[in-house]
XYZ file of C-alpha atoms in Angstrom:
126
model
C 100.657 55.543 141.372
C 104.357 55.879 140.640
C 106.484 53.007 139.377
C 110.256 52.820 139.201
C 111.831 50.389 136.744
C 115.526 49.600 137.165
C 117.843 47.970 134.659
C 121.518 47.411 133.961
C 122.769 45.284 136.827
C 124.749 42.095 136.553
C 128.100 40.427 137.158
C 131.319 42.285 136.436
C 134.976 41.762 137.243
C 136.846 44.085 139.599
C 137.873 47.215 137.751
C 134.981 46.918 135.348
C 132.025 49.211 134.734
C 128.247 49.023 134.767
C 125.516 51.542 134.077
C 122.240 51.401 135.971
C 119.080 53.057 134.731
C 115.838 53.845 136.517
C 112.755 55.224 134.814
C 109.874 56.699 136.786
C 106.418 56.323 135.276
C 102.805 56.882 136.207
C 101.389 60.121 134.782
C 104.037 62.320 136.332
C 105.543 65.455 134.893
C 108.688 65.691 137.003
C 110.487 64.280 140.031
C 112.155 66.486 142.613
C 114.951 64.160 143.654
C 116.110 60.792 142.377
C 118.881 58.616 143.652
C 120.420 55.233 144.248
C 120.795 53.275 147.444
C 122.353 49.881 147.982
C 122.136 47.105 150.504
C 124.744 44.401 150.922
C 123.985 41.161 152.799
C 123.930 41.776 156.529
C 124.240 45.540 156.152
C 121.874 48.477 156.263
C 120.684 50.189 153.143
C 122.905 53.163 152.370
C 122.795 56.134 150.046
C 125.076 55.790 147.039
C 124.248 58.934 145.080
C 121.381 61.370 144.642
C 120.563 64.177 142.285
C 118.008 66.972 142.433
C 115.975 68.089 139.450
C 118.126 71.225 139.358
C 121.286 69.135 139.088
C 122.872 69.207 142.527
C 124.441 65.912 143.515
C 125.614 64.044 146.570
C 127.714 60.889 146.801
C 128.774 58.426 149.435
C 132.461 58.858 150.227
C 133.121 55.274 149.165
C 132.057 55.938 145.564
C 133.329 59.479 144.984
C 135.539 59.622 141.928
C 134.234 56.277 140.636
C 130.461 56.652 140.256
C 128.603 59.345 138.362
C 124.894 60.050 138.715
C 122.983 61.785 135.960
C 119.382 62.462 134.988
C 117.260 62.938 131.920
C 114.459 65.087 133.337
C 112.426 64.872 130.135
C 112.282 61.089 130.607
C 112.142 61.129 134.433
C 115.084 58.770 134.330
C 118.164 58.594 136.529
C 121.404 56.822 135.668
C 124.342 55.598 137.700
C 127.596 55.075 135.846
C 129.774 52.844 137.990
C 133.473 52.668 137.111
C 136.416 50.877 138.682
C 134.051 48.576 140.522
C 135.286 46.798 143.621
C 134.054 43.627 145.322
C 132.735 45.780 148.166
C 130.345 47.429 145.699
C 128.453 44.135 145.512
C 124.900 44.755 146.669
C 121.307 45.107 145.617
C 120.907 48.605 144.227
C 117.609 50.414 144.696
C 116.301 53.422 142.844
C 114.574 56.084 144.943
C 112.337 58.956 143.932
C 111.109 61.815 146.088
C 108.224 64.162 145.377
C 107.106 63.199 141.898
C 104.714 65.790 140.503
C 101.480 64.985 138.725
C 99.483 67.486 136.661
C 95.719 67.085 136.346
C 93.006 69.546 135.376
C 95.305 72.529 135.671
C 96.607 71.603 139.117
C 100.018 70.252 140.119
C 100.047 67.573 142.795
C 103.022 66.516 144.900
C 102.734 62.737 145.216
C 104.882 62.498 148.336
C 108.215 60.962 149.154
C 110.095 57.657 149.247
C 109.180 55.681 146.171
C 111.379 52.630 145.611
C 112.242 50.332 142.759
C 112.299 46.572 143.201
C 116.091 46.451 143.393
C 118.711 45.134 141.024
C 121.701 42.939 141.803
C 125.229 44.144 141.143
C 127.970 41.577 141.747
C 131.656 42.405 141.449
C 133.731 39.268 141.419
C 136.553 37.612 139.537
C-alpha cells in the first residue's frame, strides 16, 4: 500500500508564491516518477509538472518559467515551487506517483502506476 500526503496549499494573492510538498510512504525504497496535476472547476485534470527519479522534468506550457518541480529521492518526496501565481492557477492540485518500488526478502517489486494524493486546494485571489 502506497500513500501520498500533500501539504502547502492555501490562499495567495496574484503574484505570490506557494510551495507544495508530497511525501510517498508505505515501505517503498524509491519511486520512478512523481508529479503534480491540477483540476479547476468544470475542467479536466491536467499535468502541471513531473519529474523522473533521474531528474528529467516536464512542465505544462502555462507554468513554464513560473513553477519549479524538485525531488528529494531519499525521502520519496516531490515539491512544487509556484511563483508569480495567477488567478487561473486556482485549482485542486493532486500529487501523482508512478512505479514505486518495494524491497522485501531480497526482491524488488514494482507496485504499479497511478497513485494519487487526496488533493490540496490552491486559490489565487485578491
